[in-house]
């Protein structure tokens, strides 16, 4: 009985020490077939690179023994990216995407996304949680971003309207993203920089900071706490 307990304890300790599947250090690219998609959902510590094109394409770049654990599939026009097993150390964990149109991203974990070239979209919806970093150049009709945690969003381009809902220590750098109307709903210690030319609606609480440019003709404020609102 004592031996069984010892073996069981060792098994539990061994299992607790498992950090995930280790990469073999040999990086390989794999291009995958994909149905058309205009949105992405990412769960995990991926580095995502998006470029515009007249087609949809997916390329995975990681240690060759990890390729089988990187899942990519399209459902309802949305590309889902995740790992089927916990991953340990790896050389790279990159996904390269080509998109005809970009209309949204649902991101969780510690992923990073950046675009190379101007993306276009209609009603863009962004939903981030965790330690997400996103850097996009995009032109669209409307943009709606919902951020929680220590997320950072950098935008260039333009839209008719934009809405940012930020909780926690989120940061929005959109001073080069021109909008006609912008709404900011912020709680916590976040910071936002925006470019708005007509109407700015602000609802903030906590130690949030908002900076704006564009000389909007109408500014509506609802402020509580030690918030800061200043022109850039």
PDB file of C-alpha atoms in Angstrom:
ATOM      1  CA  UNK A   1       0.000   0.000   0.000  1.00  0.00           C
ATOM      2  CA  UNK A   2       2.846   2.374   0.877  1.00  0.00           C
ATOM      3  CA  UNK A   3       4.507   1.668  -2.480  1.00  0.00           C
ATOM      4  CA  UNK A   4       1.260   2.444  -4.275  1.00  0.00           C
ATOM      5  CA  UNK A   5       0.933   5.762  -2.451  1.00  0.00           C
ATOM      6  CA  UNK A   6       4.533   6.662  -3.292  1.00  0.00           C
ATOM      7  CA  UNK A   7       4.062   5.804  -6.971  1.00  0.00           C
ATOM      8  CA  UNK A   8       0.784   7.732  -7.084  1.00  0.00           C
ATOM      9  CA  UNK A   9       2.419  10.769  -5.514  1.00  0.00           C
ATOM     10  CA  UNK A  10       5.294  10.609  -7.983  1.00  0.00           C
ATOM     11  CA  UNK A  11       2.842  10.365 -10.860  1.00  0.00           C
ATOM     12  CA  UNK A  12       0.979  13.444  -9.655  1.00  0.00           C
ATOM     13  CA  UNK A  13       4.216  15.393  -9.223  1.00  0.00           C
ATOM     14  CA  UNK A  14       5.384  14.345 -12.674  1.00  0.00           C
ATOM     15  CA  UNK A  15       2.085  15.409 -14.208  1.00  0.00           C
ATOM     16  CA  UNK A  16       2.230  18.772 -12.438  1.00  0.00           C
ATOM     17  CA  UNK A  17       5.691  19.406 -13.847  1.00  0.00           C
ATOM     18  CA  UNK A  18       4.631  18.905 -17.453  1.00  0.00           C
ATOM     19  CA  UNK A  19       4.924  22.220 -19.270  1.00  0.00           C
ATOM     20  CA  UNK A  20       3.501  21.093 -22.579  1.00  0.00           C
ATOM     21  CA  UNK A  21       4.717  19.717 -25.884  1.00  0.00           C
ATOM     22  CA  UNK A  22       8.205  21.054 -26.593  1.00  0.00           C
ATOM     23  CA  UNK A  23       9.137  22.296 -30.055  1.00  0.00           C
ATOM     24  CA  UNK A  24      12.068  20.586 -31.776  1.00  0.00           C
ATOM     25  CA  UNK A  25      13.627  23.859 -32.939  1.00  0.00           C
ATOM     26  CA  UNK A  26      13.214  23.081 -36.648  1.00  0.00           C
ATOM     27  CA  UNK A  27      10.887  25.786 -37.971  1.00  0.00           C
ATOM     28  CA  UNK A  28       8.666  24.891 -40.915  1.00  0.00           C
ATOM     29  CA  UNK A  29       5.948  26.720 -42.859  1.00  0.00           C
ATOM     30  CA  UNK A  30       2.721  24.960 -43.755  1.00  0.00           C
ATOM     31  CA  UNK A  31       0.150  26.532 -46.084  1.00  0.00           C
ATOM     32  CA  UNK A  32      -3.374  25.324 -45.424  1.00  0.00           C
ATOM     33  CA  UNK A  33      -6.543  25.343 -47.466  1.00  0.00           C
ATOM     34  CA  UNK A  34      -9.220  27.639 -46.087  1.00  0.00           C
ATOM     35  CA  UNK A  35     -12.714  28.672 -47.068  1.00  0.00           C
ATOM     36  CA  UNK A  36     -13.247  32.444 -47.391  1.00  0.00           C
ATOM     37  CA  UNK A  37     -13.235  34.263 -44.044  1.00  0.00           C
ATOM     38  CA  UNK A  38     -13.532  37.888 -42.932  1.00  0.00           C
ATOM     39  CA  UNK A  39     -13.252  37.405 -39.157  1.00  0.00           C
ATOM     40  CA  UNK A  40     -10.818  35.592 -36.886  1.00  0.00           C
ATOM     41  CA  UNK A  41     -11.000  34.000 -33.446  1.00  0.00           C
ATOM     42  CA  UNK A  42      -7.687  33.328 -31.705  1.00  0.00           C
ATOM     43  CA  UNK A  43      -7.058  31.524 -28.417  1.00  0.00           C
ATOM     44  CA  UNK A  44      -3.416  31.282 -27.370  1.00  0.00           C
ATOM     45  CA  UNK A  45      -0.020  32.980 -27.611  1.00  0.00           C
ATOM     46  CA  UNK A  46       0.074  33.319 -31.391  1.00  0.00           C
ATOM     47  CA  UNK A  47       1.746  36.020 -33.457  1.00  0.00           C
ATOM     48  CA  UNK A  48      -0.696  36.855 -36.263  1.00  0.00           C
ATOM     49  CA  UNK A  49       0.278  38.761 -39.398  1.00  0.00           C
ATOM     50  CA  UNK A  50      -2.495  39.946 -41.726  1.00  0.00           C
ATOM     51  CA  UNK A  51      -2.158  41.337 -45.220  1.00  0.00           C
ATOM     52  CA  UNK A  52      -4.837  42.399 -47.711  1.00  0.00           C
ATOM     53  CA  UNK A  53      -5.528  40.341 -50.833  1.00  0.00           C
ATOM     54  CA  UNK A  54      -8.326  39.251 -53.131  1.00  0.00           C
ATOM     55  CA  UNK A  55      -8.477  35.782 -51.558  1.00  0.00           C
ATOM     56  CA  UNK A  56      -8.264  34.020 -48.175  1.00  0.00           C
ATOM     57  CA  UNK A  57      -5.107  32.149 -47.175  1.00  0.00           C
ATOM     58  CA  UNK A  58      -3.573  30.651 -44.020  1.00  0.00           C
ATOM     59  CA  UNK A  59       0.083  29.785 -43.396  1.00  0.00           C
ATOM     60  CA  UNK A  60       1.366  28.366 -40.103  1.00  0.00           C
ATOM     61  CA  UNK A  61       5.029  28.913 -39.221  1.00  0.00           C
ATOM     62  CA  UNK A  62       6.262  26.995 -36.181  1.00  0.00           C
ATOM     63  CA  UNK A  63       8.413  24.080 -35.038  1.00  0.00           C
ATOM     64  CA  UNK A  64       7.618  21.217 -37.389  1.00  0.00           C
ATOM     65  CA  UNK A  65       6.618  18.783 -34.645  1.00  0.00           C
ATOM     66  CA  UNK A  66       4.025  21.274 -33.374  1.00  0.00           C
ATOM     67  CA  UNK A  67       2.217  21.754 -36.690  1.00  0.00           C
ATOM     68  CA  UNK A  68      -0.183  18.903 -35.983  1.00  0.00           C
ATOM     69  CA  UNK A  69      -1.318  20.607 -32.778  1.00  0.00           C
ATOM     70  CA  UNK A  70      -2.141  23.969 -34.389  1.00  0.00           C
ATOM     71  CA  UNK A  71      -5.801  23.924 -35.335  1.00  0.00           C
ATOM     72  CA  UNK A  72      -7.183  26.239 -38.014  1.00  0.00           C
ATOM     73  CA  UNK A  73     -10.667  25.952 -39.464  1.00  0.00           C
ATOM     74  CA  UNK A  74     -13.356  28.213 -40.898  1.00  0.00           C
ATOM     75  CA  UNK A  75     -16.931  28.223 -39.645  1.00  0.00           C
ATOM     76  CA  UNK A  76     -19.532  30.763 -40.683  1.00  0.00           C
ATOM     77  CA  UNK A  77     -16.954  32.986 -42.337  1.00  0.00           C
ATOM     78  CA  UNK A  78     -14.774  33.082 -39.205  1.00  0.00           C
ATOM     79  CA  UNK A  79     -11.297  31.554 -38.993  1.00  0.00           C
ATOM     80  CA  UNK A  80     -10.643  29.795 -35.672  1.00  0.00           C
ATOM     81  CA  UNK A  81      -7.032  29.445 -34.486  1.00  0.00           C
ATOM     82  CA  UNK A  82      -5.974  27.488 -31.388  1.00  0.00           C
ATOM     83  CA  UNK A  83      -3.716  24.681 -30.181  1.00  0.00           C
ATOM     84  CA  UNK A  84      -5.155  21.272 -29.381  1.00  0.00           C
ATOM     85  CA  UNK A  85      -2.481  20.625 -26.739  1.00  0.00           C
ATOM     86  CA  UNK A  86      -0.616  22.753 -24.243  1.00  0.00           C
ATOM     87  CA  UNK A  87       2.643  23.905 -25.805  1.00  0.00           C
ATOM     88  CA  UNK A  88       5.979  24.280 -24.052  1.00  0.00           C
ATOM     89  CA  UNK A  89       9.034  26.029 -25.468  1.00  0.00           C
ATOM     90  CA  UNK A  90       9.057  26.726 -29.203  1.00  0.00           C
ATOM     91  CA  UNK A  91      11.085  28.773 -31.661  1.00  0.00           C
ATOM     92  CA  UNK A  92       8.119  30.430 -33.384  1.00  0.00           C
ATOM     93  CA  UNK A  93       4.350  30.331 -33.270  1.00  0.00           C
ATOM     94  CA  UNK A  94       3.260  32.482 -36.205  1.00  0.00           C
ATOM     95  CA  UNK A  95       0.169  32.585 -38.394  1.00  0.00           C
ATOM     96  CA  UNK A  96       0.193  34.491 -41.699  1.00  0.00           C
ATOM     97  CA  UNK A  97      -3.209  35.448 -43.095  1.00  0.00           C
ATOM     98  CA  UNK A  98      -4.378  36.958 -46.358  1.00  0.00           C
ATOM     99  CA  UNK A  99      -7.852  38.498 -46.207  1.00  0.00           C
ATOM    100  CA  UNK A 100     -10.027  40.122 -48.833  1.00  0.00           C
ATOM    101  CA  UNK A 101     -12.005  41.908 -46.122  1.00  0.00           C
ATOM    102  CA  UNK A 102     -11.483  42.273 -42.370  1.00  0.00           C
ATOM    103  CA  UNK A 103     -14.618  42.568 -40.243  1.00  0.00           C
ATOM    104  CA  UNK A 104     -13.602  41.414 -36.805  1.00  0.00           C
ATOM    105  CA  UNK A 105     -11.389  39.608 -34.315  1.00  0.00           C
ATOM    106  CA  UNK A 106     -12.149  37.762 -31.079  1.00  0.00           C
ATOM    107  CA  UNK A 107      -8.864  37.374 -29.197  1.00  0.00           C
ATOM    108  CA  UNK A 108      -7.924  35.847 -25.858  1.00  0.00           C
ATOM    109  CA  UNK A 109      -4.633  34.962 -24.254  1.00  0.00           C
ATOM    110  CA  UNK A 110      -1.298  36.605 -25.001  1.00  0.00           C
ATOM    111  CA  UNK A 111      -1.580  36.908 -28.764  1.00  0.00           C
ATOM    112  CA  UNK A 112      -0.256  39.688 -30.972  1.00  0.00           C
ATOM    113  CA  UNK A 113      -1.708  40.836 -34.283  1.00  0.00           C
ATOM    114  CA  UNK A 114      -0.383  43.281 -36.817  1.00  0.00           C
ATOM    115  CA  UNK A 115      -1.331  44.186 -40.364  1.00  0.00           C
ATOM    116  CA  UNK A 116       0.966  44.907 -43.278  1.00  0.00           C
ATOM    117  CA  UNK A 117      -0.892  47.057 -45.770  1.00  0.00           C
ATOM    118  CA  UNK A 118      -4.298  48.722 -45.569  1.00  0.00           C
ATOM    119  CA  UNK A 119      -7.153  46.406 -44.600  1.00  0.00           C
ATOM    120  CA  UNK A 120     -10.742  47.233 -45.537  1.00  0.00           C
ATOM    121  CA  UNK A 121     -13.980  46.283 -43.833  1.00  0.00           C
ATOM    122  CA  UNK A 122     -17.567  47.265 -43.119  1.00  0.00           C
ATOM    123  CA  UNK A 123     -18.754  46.892 -39.527  1.00  0.00           C
ATOM    124  CA  UNK A 124     -15.628  45.793 -37.666  1.00  0.00           C
ATOM    125  CA  UNK A 125     -16.068  44.154 -34.250  1.00  0.00           C
ATOM    126  CA  UNK A 126     -13.061  43.647 -31.971  1.00  0.00           C
ATOM    127  CA  UNK A 127     -13.299  41.697 -28.698  1.00  0.00           C
ATOM    128  CA  UNK A 128     -10.094  41.325 -26.649  1.00  0.00           C
ATOM    129  CA  UNK A 129      -9.347  39.785 -23.261  1.00  0.00           C
ATOM    130  CA  UNK A 130      -6.033  39.083 -21.585  1.00  0.00           C
ATOM    131  CA  UNK A 131      -2.674  40.518 -22.659  1.00  0.00           C
ATOM    132  CA  UNK A 132      -3.537  41.101 -26.310  1.00  0.00           C
ATOM    133  CA  UNK A 133      -1.579  43.505 -28.529  1.00  0.00           C
ATOM    134  CA  UNK A 134      -3.093  44.616 -31.849  1.00  0.00           C
ATOM    135  CA  UNK A 135      -1.723  47.001 -34.475  1.00  0.00           C
ATOM    136  CA  UNK A 136      -3.996  47.548 -37.491  1.00  0.00           C
ATOM    137  CA  UNK A 137      -4.244  49.875 -40.460  1.00  0.00           C
ATOM    138  CA  UNK A 138      -7.839  49.762 -41.639  1.00  0.00           C
ATOM    139  CA  UNK A 139     -10.602  51.688 -43.385  1.00  0.00           C
ATOM    140  CA  UNK A 140     -14.172  50.727 -42.503  1.00  0.00           C
ATOM    141  CA  UNK A 141     -17.659  52.113 -41.957  1.00  0.00           C
ATOM    142  CA  UNK A 142     -17.889  51.423 -38.229  1.00  0.00           C
ATOM    143  CA  UNK A 143     -15.521  50.007 -35.634  1.00  0.00           C
ATOM    144  CA  UNK A 144     -16.557  48.622 -32.244  1.00  0.00           C
ATOM    145  CA  UNK A 145     -13.865  47.493 -29.767  1.00  0.00           C
ATOM    146  CA  UNK A 146     -14.502  45.783 -26.415  1.00  0.00           C
ATOM    147  CA  UNK A 147     -11.323  45.338 -24.354  1.00  0.00           C
ATOM    148  CA  UNK A 148     -10.733  43.826 -20.910  1.00  0.00           C
ATOM    149  CA  UNK A 149      -7.456  43.216 -19.132  1.00  0.00           C
ATOM    150  CA  UNK A 150      -4.077  44.612 -20.177  1.00  0.00           C
ATOM    151  CA  UNK A 151      -4.887  44.917 -23.876  1.00  0.00           C
ATOM    152  CA  UNK A 152      -3.292  47.396 -26.265  1.00  0.00           C
ATOM    153  CA  UNK A 153      -4.903  48.509 -29.529  1.00  0.00           C
ATOM    154  CA  UNK A 154      -3.143  50.718 -32.086  1.00  0.00           C
ATOM    155  CA  UNK A 155      -5.088  51.926 -35.128  1.00  0.00           C
ATOM    156  CA  UNK A 156      -4.390  53.856 -38.307  1.00  0.00           C
ATOM    157  CA  UNK A 157      -6.862  54.636 -41.089  1.00  0.00           C
ATOM    158  CA  UNK A 158     -10.416  55.928 -40.822  1.00  0.00           C
ATOM    159  CA  UNK A 159     -14.035  55.089 -40.051  1.00  0.00           C
ATOM    160  CA  UNK A 160     -17.291  56.989 -39.887  1.00  0.00           C
ATOM    161  CA  UNK A 161     -17.954  55.918 -36.299  1.00  0.00           C
ATOM    162  CA  UNK A 162     -15.921  54.202 -33.594  1.00  0.00           C
ATOM    163  CA  UNK A 163     -16.773  52.879 -30.145  1.00  0.00           C
ATOM    164  CA  UNK A 164     -14.264  51.788 -27.499  1.00  0.00           C
ATOM    165  CA  UNK A 165     -15.307  49.975 -24.319  1.00  0.00           C
ATOM    166  CA  UNK A 166     -12.287  49.518 -22.071  1.00  0.00           C
ATOM    167  CA  UNK A 167     -12.043  47.924 -18.633  1.00  0.00           C
ATOM    168  CA  UNK A 168      -8.865  47.363 -16.671  1.00  0.00           C
ATOM    169  CA  UNK A 169      -5.511  48.696 -17.840  1.00  0.00           C
ATOM    170  CA  UNK A 170      -6.362  48.815 -21.537  1.00  0.00           C
ATOM    171  CA  UNK A 171      -4.730  51.239 -23.933  1.00  0.00           C
ATOM    172  CA  UNK A 172      -6.023  52.616 -27.238  1.00  0.00           C
ATOM    173  CA  UNK A 173      -3.688  54.507 -29.565  1.00  0.00           C
ATOM    174  CA  UNK A 174      -5.996  55.766 -32.308  1.00  0.00           C
ATOM    175  CA  UNK A 175      -4.775  59.319 -32.824  1.00  0.00           C
ATOM    176  CA  UNK A 176      -4.075  58.407 -36.476  1.00  0.00           C
ATOM    177  CA  UNK A 177      -7.469  56.734 -36.952  1.00  0.00           C
ATOM    178  CA  UNK A 178      -9.833  59.462 -38.184  1.00  0.00           C
ATOM    179  CA  UNK A 179     -13.498  59.230 -37.194  1.00  0.00           C
ATOM    180  CA  UNK A 180     -16.512  61.513 -37.456  1.00  0.00           C
ATOM    181  CA  UNK A 181     -18.122  60.242 -34.272  1.00  0.00           C
ATOM    182  CA  UNK A 182     -16.464  58.409 -31.395  1.00  0.00           C
ATOM    183  CA  UNK A 183     -17.720  56.959 -28.118  1.00  0.00           C
ATOM    184  CA  UNK A 184     -15.443  55.949 -25.245  1.00  0.00           C
ATOM    185  CA  UNK A 185     -16.723  53.960 -22.252  1.00  0.00           C
ATOM    186  CA  UNK A 186     -13.834  53.360 -19.862  1.00  0.00           C
ATOM    187  CA  UNK A 187     -13.382  52.064 -16.316  1.00  0.00           C
ATOM    188  CA  UNK A 188     -10.150  51.444 -14.466  1.00  0.00           C
ATOM    189  CA  UNK A 189      -6.710  52.849 -15.241  1.00  0.00           C
ATOM    190  CA  UNK A 190      -6.931  52.800 -19.025  1.00  0.00           C
ATOM    191  CA  UNK A 191      -5.779  55.333 -21.577  1.00  0.00           C
ATOM    192  CA  UNK A 192      -7.198  56.317 -24.962  1.00  0.00           C
ATOM    193  CA  UNK A 193      -6.010  58.659 -27.696  1.00  0.00           C
ATOM    194  CA  UNK A 194      -8.524  59.305 -30.479  1.00  0.00           C
ATOM    195  CA  UNK A 195      -9.040  61.402 -33.612  1.00  0.00           C
ATOM    196  CA  UNK A 196     -12.628  62.655 -33.965  1.00  0.00           C
ATOM    197  CA  UNK A 197     -13.960  65.525 -36.085  1.00  0.00           C
ATOM    198  CA  UNK A 198     -17.664  65.894 -35.176  1.00  0.00           C
ATOM    199  CA  UNK A 199     -18.938  64.243 -31.999  1.00  0.00           C
ATOM    200  CA  UNK A 200     -17.202  62.716 -28.966  1.00  0.00           C
ATOM    201  CA  UNK A 201     -19.152  60.895 -26.227  1.00  0.00           C
ATOM    202  CA  UNK A 202     -17.234  60.024 -23.064  1.00  0.00           C
ATOM    203  CA  UNK A 203     -18.308  57.903 -20.075  1.00  0.00           C
ATOM    204  CA  UNK A 204     -15.388  57.188 -17.749  1.00  0.00           C
ATOM    205  CA  UNK A 205     -14.685  56.218 -14.150  1.00  0.00           C
ATOM    206  CA  UNK A 206     -11.536  55.617 -12.172  1.00  0.00           C
ATOM    207  CA  UNK A 207      -8.103  56.963 -13.094  1.00  0.00           C
ATOM    208  CA  UNK A 208      -8.686  56.817 -16.835  1.00  0.00           C
ATOM    209  CA  UNK A 209      -7.030  59.198 -19.283  1.00  0.00           C
ATOM    210  CA  UNK A 210      -8.489  60.357 -22.606  1.00  0.00           C
ATOM    211  CA  UNK A 211      -6.743  62.532 -25.168  1.00  0.00           C
ATOM    212  CA  UNK A 212      -8.396  63.669 -28.386  1.00  0.00           C
ATOM    213  CA  UNK A 213      -7.650  65.627 -31.536  1.00  0.00           C
ATOM    214  CA  UNK A 214      -9.724  66.786 -34.499  1.00  0.00           C
ATOM    215  CA  UNK A 215     -11.628  69.647 -32.812  1.00  0.00           C
ATOM    216  CA  UNK A 216     -15.014  67.887 -32.478  1.00  0.00           C
ATOM    217  CA  UNK A 217     -17.909  70.341 -32.421  1.00  0.00           C
ATOM    218  CA  UNK A 218     -19.801  68.348 -29.776  1.00  0.00           C
ATOM    219  CA  UNK A 219     -18.322  66.741 -26.656  1.00  0.00           C
ATOM    220  CA  UNK A 220     -20.542  64.962 -24.109  1.00  0.00           C
ATOM    221  CA  UNK A 221     -18.925  63.895 -20.826  1.00  0.00           C
ATOM    222  CA  UNK A 222     -19.925  61.692 -17.907  1.00  0.00           C
ATOM    223  CA  UNK A 223     -16.983  61.509 -15.520  1.00  0.00           C
ATOM    224  CA  UNK A 224     -16.378  60.051 -12.062  1.00  0.00           C
ATOM    225  CA  UNK A 225     -13.123  59.551 -10.205  1.00  0.00           C
ATOM    226  CA  UNK A 226      -9.736  61.055 -11.025  1.00  0.00           C
ATOM    227  CA  UNK A 227     -10.195  60.929 -14.781  1.00  0.00           C
ATOM    228  CA  UNK A 228      -8.314  63.108 -17.262  1.00  0.00           C
ATOM    229  CA  UNK A 229      -9.743  64.472 -20.530  1.00  0.00           C
ATOM    230  CA  UNK A 230      -7.485  66.688 -22.632  1.00  0.00           C
ATOM    231  CA  UNK A 231      -7.004  67.689 -26.287  1.00  0.00           C
ATOM    232  CA  UNK A 232      -3.860  66.404 -27.970  1.00  0.00           C
TER     233      UNK A 232
END
